[in-house]
PDB file of C-alpha atoms in Angstrom:
ATOM      1  CA  MET A  96      36.629  -6.892  18.070  1.00 38.00           C
ATOM      2  CA  ALA A  97      32.950  -7.479  17.909  1.00 43.00           C
ATOM      3  CA  SER A  98      31.286  -7.121  14.894  1.00 47.00           C
ATOM      4  CA  ASN A  99      27.683  -6.500  14.264  1.00 49.00           C
ATOM      5  CA  THR A 100      27.330  -8.602  11.179  1.00 49.00           C
ATOM      6  CA  GLY A 101      27.334 -11.665  12.940  1.00 48.00           C
ATOM      7  CA  GLN A 102      29.571 -14.623  11.753  1.00 51.00           C
ATOM      8  CA  MET A 103      30.143 -15.814   8.041  1.00 52.00           C
ATOM      9  CA  GLY A 104      28.131 -18.805   6.809  1.00 55.00           C
ATOM     10  CA  TYR A 105      26.102 -18.409  10.303  1.00 65.00           C
ATOM     11  CA  LEU A 106      22.467 -18.226  10.252  1.00 74.00           C
ATOM     12  CA  PRO A 107      21.119 -16.599  13.969  1.00 74.00           C
ATOM     13  CA  SER A 108      18.285 -18.236  15.907  1.00 73.00           C
ATOM     14  CA  GLY A 109      16.471 -16.311  18.759  1.00 76.00           C
ATOM     15  CA  GLY A 110      17.090 -12.822  20.028  1.00 76.00           C
ATOM     16  CA  ALA A 111      20.552 -12.650  17.672  1.00 77.00           C
ATOM     17  CA  ILE A 112      17.921 -11.942  14.454  1.00 77.00           C
ATOM     18  CA  PHE A 113      17.772  -8.329  15.900  1.00 79.00           C
ATOM     19  CA  CYS A 114      21.476  -8.066  16.461  1.00 81.00           C
ATOM     20  CA  THR A 115      22.889  -8.855  12.988  1.00 82.00           C
ATOM     21  CA  ILE A 116      22.688  -7.616   9.550  1.00 83.00           C
ATOM     22  CA  PRO A 117      20.802  -8.280   7.392  1.00 84.00           C
ATOM     23  CA  ASP A 118      18.363  -9.681   9.850  1.00 83.00           C
ATOM     24  CA  ILE A 119      17.898  -6.441  11.705  1.00 87.00           C
ATOM     25  CA  PHE A 120      16.037  -4.970   8.569  1.00 90.00           C
ATOM     26  CA  TYR A 121      13.306  -7.232   9.923  1.00 89.00           C
ATOM     27  CA  LEU A 122      11.401  -4.826  12.304  1.00 90.00           C
ATOM     28  CA  PRO A 123      12.034  -1.719   9.434  1.00 92.00           C
ATOM     29  CA  GLU A 124      10.295  -3.749   6.670  1.00 93.00           C
ATOM     30  CA  LEU A 125       7.657  -4.557   9.036  1.00 92.00           C
ATOM     31  CA  ILE A 126       7.556  -0.870  10.317  1.00 94.00           C
ATOM     32  CA  PHE A 127       7.088   0.444   6.550  1.00 94.00           C
ATOM     33  CA  GLY A 128       5.194  -2.233   5.030  1.00 92.00           C
ATOM     34  CA  GLY A 129       2.597  -1.997   7.486  1.00 92.00           C
ATOM     35  CA  LEU A 130       2.644   1.723   7.296  1.00 93.00           C
ATOM     36  CA  VAL A 131       1.553   1.360   3.503  1.00 93.00           C
ATOM     37  CA  TRP A 132      -0.770  -1.238   4.264  1.00 89.00           C
ATOM     38  CA  CYS A 133      -2.408   1.266   6.845  1.00 92.00           C
ATOM     39  CA  LEU A 134      -2.581   4.147   4.512  1.00 90.00           C
ATOM     40  CA  ILE A 135      -3.612   2.305   1.306  1.00 89.00           C
ATOM     41  CA  ALA A 136      -6.652   0.927   3.601  1.00 87.00           C
ATOM     42  CA  SER A 137      -7.543   4.604   4.675  1.00 86.00           C
ATOM     43  CA  THR A 138      -8.227   6.261   1.387  1.00 80.00           C
ATOM     44  CA  TYR A 139     -11.134   6.524  -0.792  1.00 72.00           C
ATOM     45  CA  ILE A 140     -11.146   4.085  -3.450  1.00 70.00           C
ATOM     46  CA  ILE A 141     -11.784   5.305  -6.993  1.00 67.00           C
ATOM     47  CA  PRO A 142     -12.359   2.632  -9.570  1.00 65.00           C
ATOM     48  CA  TYR A 143      -9.722   2.145 -12.192  1.00 68.00           C
ATOM     49  CA  ASN A 144      -6.770   2.706  -9.568  1.00 72.00           C
ATOM     50  CA  PRO A 145      -3.929   0.474  -8.346  1.00 80.00           C
ATOM     51  CA  GLN A 146      -4.572   0.524  -4.471  1.00 85.00           C
ATOM     52  CA  ALA A 147      -5.810  -2.732  -4.306  1.00 87.00           C
ATOM     53  CA  TYR A 148      -2.438  -4.184  -6.134  1.00 90.00           C
ATOM     54  CA  VAL A 149      -0.146  -2.312  -3.720  1.00 91.00           C
ATOM     55  CA  ILE A 150      -2.656  -3.297  -0.358  1.00 90.00           C
ATOM     56  CA  THR A 151      -2.077  -6.608  -1.967  1.00 92.00           C
ATOM     57  CA  VAL A 152       1.725  -6.745  -2.053  1.00 94.00           C
ATOM     58  CA  SER A 153       1.799  -4.858   1.584  1.00 93.00           C
ATOM     59  CA  LEU A 154      -0.276  -7.050   3.032  1.00 94.00           C
ATOM     60  CA  PHE A 155       1.568 -10.531   1.373  1.00 96.00           C
ATOM     61  CA  CYS A 156       5.226  -8.957   2.557  1.00 95.00           C
ATOM     62  CA  PHE A 157       4.095  -8.309   5.847  1.00 95.00           C
ATOM     63  CA  VAL A 158       2.583 -11.644   6.521  1.00 96.00           C
ATOM     64  CA  VAL A 159       5.153 -13.368   4.743  1.00 96.00           C
ATOM     65  CA  THR A 160       7.929 -11.126   6.699  1.00 94.00           C
ATOM     66  CA  PHE A 161       6.631 -11.737   9.941  1.00 94.00           C
ATOM     67  CA  LEU A 162       6.573 -15.638   9.243  1.00 94.00           C
ATOM     68  CA  TRP A 163       9.998 -15.691   7.665  1.00 90.00           C
ATOM     69  CA  MET A 164      11.300 -13.330  10.806  1.00 89.00           C
ATOM     70  CA  MET A 165       9.575 -16.071  13.044  1.00 89.00           C
ATOM     71  CA  ILE A 166      10.971 -19.003  11.638  1.00 86.00           C
ATOM     72  CA  PHE A 167      14.550 -17.364  11.961  1.00 83.00           C
ATOM     73  CA  ALA A 168      13.516 -16.359  15.483  1.00 85.00           C
ATOM     74  CA  CYS A 169      12.445 -20.015  16.326  1.00 85.00           C
ATOM     75  CA  GLY A 170      15.489 -21.239  15.063  1.00 78.00           C
ATOM     76  CA  ALA A 171      13.507 -23.799  12.624  1.00 74.00           C
ATOM     77  CA  HIS A 172      15.936 -23.042   9.842  1.00 71.00           C
ATOM     78  CA  ARG A 173      18.919 -25.414  11.582  1.00 69.00           C
ATOM     79  CA  ASN A 174      21.948 -23.175   9.999  1.00 60.00           C
ATOM     80  CA  ARG A 175      21.483 -24.415   6.404  1.00 67.00           C
ATOM     81  CA  SER A 176      22.470 -22.859   3.387  1.00 67.00           C
ATOM     82  CA  SER A 177      19.306 -23.398   1.558  1.00 81.00           C
ATOM     83  CA  TRP A 178      17.930 -21.428   4.049  1.00 83.00           C
ATOM     84  CA  ALA A 179      20.171 -18.683   3.198  1.00 84.00           C
ATOM     85  CA  GLY A 180      19.434 -19.042  -0.360  1.00 88.00           C
ATOM     86  CA  ALA A 181      15.535 -18.658   0.237  1.00 89.00           C
ATOM     87  CA  ASP A 182      16.251 -15.798   2.128  1.00 89.00           C
ATOM     88  CA  VAL A 183      17.697 -14.006  -0.697  1.00 93.00           C
ATOM     89  CA  ALA A 184      15.119 -15.407  -3.153  1.00 95.00           C
ATOM     90  CA  TYR A 185      12.052 -14.168  -0.954  1.00 95.00           C
ATOM     91  CA  HIS A 186      13.935 -10.612  -0.390  1.00 95.00           C
ATOM     92  CA  ALA A 187      14.283 -10.065  -3.930  1.00 97.00           C
ATOM     93  CA  PHE A 188      10.821 -11.369  -4.893  1.00 97.00           C
ATOM     94  CA  ALA A 189       9.497  -8.824  -2.369  1.00 97.00           C
ATOM     95  CA  THR A 190      11.866  -6.068  -3.652  1.00 97.00           C
ATOM     96  CA  LEU A 191      10.316  -6.445  -6.826  1.00 97.00           C
ATOM     97  CA  LEU A 192       6.746  -6.733  -5.645  1.00 96.00           C
ATOM     98  CA  TYR A 193       7.444  -3.543  -3.858  1.00 96.00           C
ATOM     99  CA  LEU A 194       9.074  -1.774  -6.714  1.00 97.00           C
ATOM    100  CA  SER A 195       6.131  -2.223  -8.783  1.00 96.00           C
ATOM    101  CA  ALA A 196       3.714  -1.450  -6.218  1.00 94.00           C
ATOM    102  CA  SER A 197       6.003   1.863  -5.486  1.00 95.00           C
ATOM    103  CA  VAL A 198       5.831   2.844  -9.448  1.00 95.00           C
ATOM    104  CA  LEU A 199       2.274   2.211  -9.882  1.00 93.00           C
ATOM    105  CA  ILE A 200       0.923   4.421  -6.782  1.00 91.00           C
ATOM    106  CA  ALA A 201       3.189   6.962  -7.709  1.00 91.00           C
ATOM    107  CA  TYR A 202       1.930   6.810 -11.075  1.00 89.00           C
ATOM    108  CA  TRP A 203      -1.820   7.042  -9.963  1.00 86.00           C
ATOM    109  CA  CYS A 204      -0.823  10.002  -7.726  1.00 85.00           C
ATOM    110  CA  ILE A 205       0.719  11.921 -10.567  1.00 85.00           C
ATOM    111  CA  LEU A 206      -2.243  11.148 -12.924  1.00 81.00           C
ATOM    112  CA  TYR A 207      -4.940  12.092  -9.500  1.00 76.00           C
ATOM    113  CA  ARG A 208      -3.196  15.478  -8.738  1.00 73.00           C
ATOM    114  CA  ASP A 209      -5.881  17.867  -8.392  1.00 64.00           C
ATOM    115  CA  GLY A 210      -8.516  15.564  -6.565  1.00 56.00           C
ATOM    116  CA  ASN A 211     -12.203  16.052  -6.333  1.00 55.00           C
ATOM    117  CA  GLY A 212     -13.106  18.143  -3.406  1.00 50.00           C
ATOM    118  CA  ASP A 213     -12.202  17.541   0.197  1.00 49.00           C
ATOM    119  CA  MET A 214     -12.335  14.350   0.401  1.00 51.00           C
ATOM    120  CA  GLY A 215     -10.186  13.903  -2.770  1.00 69.00           C
ATOM    121  CA  ILE A 216      -7.416  15.978  -1.736  1.00 78.00           C
ATOM    122  CA  THR A 217      -7.388  14.107   1.614  1.00 79.00           C
ATOM    123  CA  SER A 218      -7.149  10.776  -0.364  1.00 79.00           C
ATOM    124  CA  TYR A 219      -4.631  12.154  -2.538  1.00 81.00           C
ATOM    125  CA  LYS A 220      -2.349  12.970   0.370  1.00 86.00           C
ATOM    126  CA  LEU A 221      -2.641   9.546   1.827  1.00 87.00           C
ATOM    127  CA  ASP A 222      -1.808   7.878  -1.406  1.00 87.00           C
ATOM    128  CA  ILE A 223       1.284  10.378  -1.560  1.00 90.00           C
ATOM    129  CA  ALA A 224       2.333   9.128   1.751  1.00 93.00           C
ATOM    130  CA  ALA A 225       1.852   5.329   0.895  1.00 92.00           C
ATOM    131  CA  SER A 226       3.898   6.122  -2.154  1.00 93.00           C
ATOM    132  CA  VAL A 227       6.871   7.591   0.012  1.00 95.00           C
ATOM    133  CA  PHE A 228       6.585   5.051   2.222  1.00 96.00           C
ATOM    134  CA  CYS A 229       6.174   1.955  -0.225  1.00 95.00           C
ATOM    135  CA  PHE A 230       9.603   3.342  -1.976  1.00 97.00           C
ATOM    136  CA  VAL A 231      11.404   3.268   1.775  1.00 97.00           C
ATOM    137  CA  SER A 232       9.989  -0.602   2.010  1.00 96.00           C
ATOM    138  CA  THR A 233      11.530  -1.379  -1.361  1.00 96.00           C
ATOM    139  CA  LEU A 234      14.852   0.266  -0.304  1.00 97.00           C
ATOM    140  CA  VAL A 235      14.685  -1.627   3.061  1.00 96.00           C
ATOM    141  CA  TYR A 236      13.847  -4.886   1.125  1.00 96.00           C
ATOM    142  CA  PHE A 237      16.340  -4.531  -1.664  1.00 97.00           C
ATOM    143  CA  ILE A 238      19.585  -3.509   1.452  1.00 96.00           C
ATOM    144  CA  HIS A 239      18.170  -6.706   3.044  1.00 94.00           C
ATOM    145  CA  THR A 240      18.216  -8.776  -0.455  1.00 96.00           C
ATOM    146  CA  ILE A 241      22.078  -7.224  -0.596  1.00 95.00           C
ATOM    147  CA  PHE A 242      23.328  -8.315   2.743  1.00 93.00           C
ATOM    148  CA  SER A 243      21.466 -11.671   2.675  1.00 90.00           C
ATOM    149  CA  ALA A 244      23.437 -12.413  -0.633  1.00 93.00           C
ATOM    150  CA  ILE A 245      26.467 -11.765   1.081  1.00 92.00           C
ATOM    151  CA  ARG A 246      25.745 -14.186   3.715  1.00 86.00           C
ATOM    152  CA  TRP A 247      24.588 -16.768   1.277  1.00 87.00           C
ATOM    153  CA  LYS A 248      27.831 -16.314  -0.574  1.00 88.00           C
ATOM    154  CA  SER A 249      29.685 -16.982   2.691  1.00 83.00           C
ATOM    155  CA  PHE A 250      28.439 -20.516   3.356  1.00 75.00           C
TER     156      PHE A 250
END
C-alpha cells in the first residue's frame, strides 16, 4: 500500500518534496507568507505600529523557506539526519516568529478599529486580512514543524 508520508528516516529530493509530508507544506507556507507580505506592504503606515516587524518576519520567512525548499529540491541535503534536525529547528523558529507577528498585528487591529476616514478603513481591512493570513501561516508552519519532528525522530 502506498503512503504519502514518504519513508521513515528518508529526506526526499527533487519533485518528491511536493508529494511527501511534511515537505508538501512548503507551497502553502510560501503562498500565505506572500499574502501577508503583500497585504502589509499595501497598507497605509501609521507611526508606532508593528507593521515593520510583521513585514520583516514575512519577508525573512518567505526567502528562507524558498531557499530551504530549493536545498531539498536540488538534493543538497544528501539524506543526513542533521538536515532533518535543522528542518525542525528552522520551522519551529519560523512558527515563533509568525506567532509573535500575528499577535502584534491582531493587537494593532484591536487598537485601531475605528480608522481615520476612507484611507484609514481601507488600511484597517487590509491589516485584518494580513492578521488572518498571518495566523494561517503560523498554523501551517506549526504543522510542518510537528511532521518534521516526527520524521527527525525516525532517523
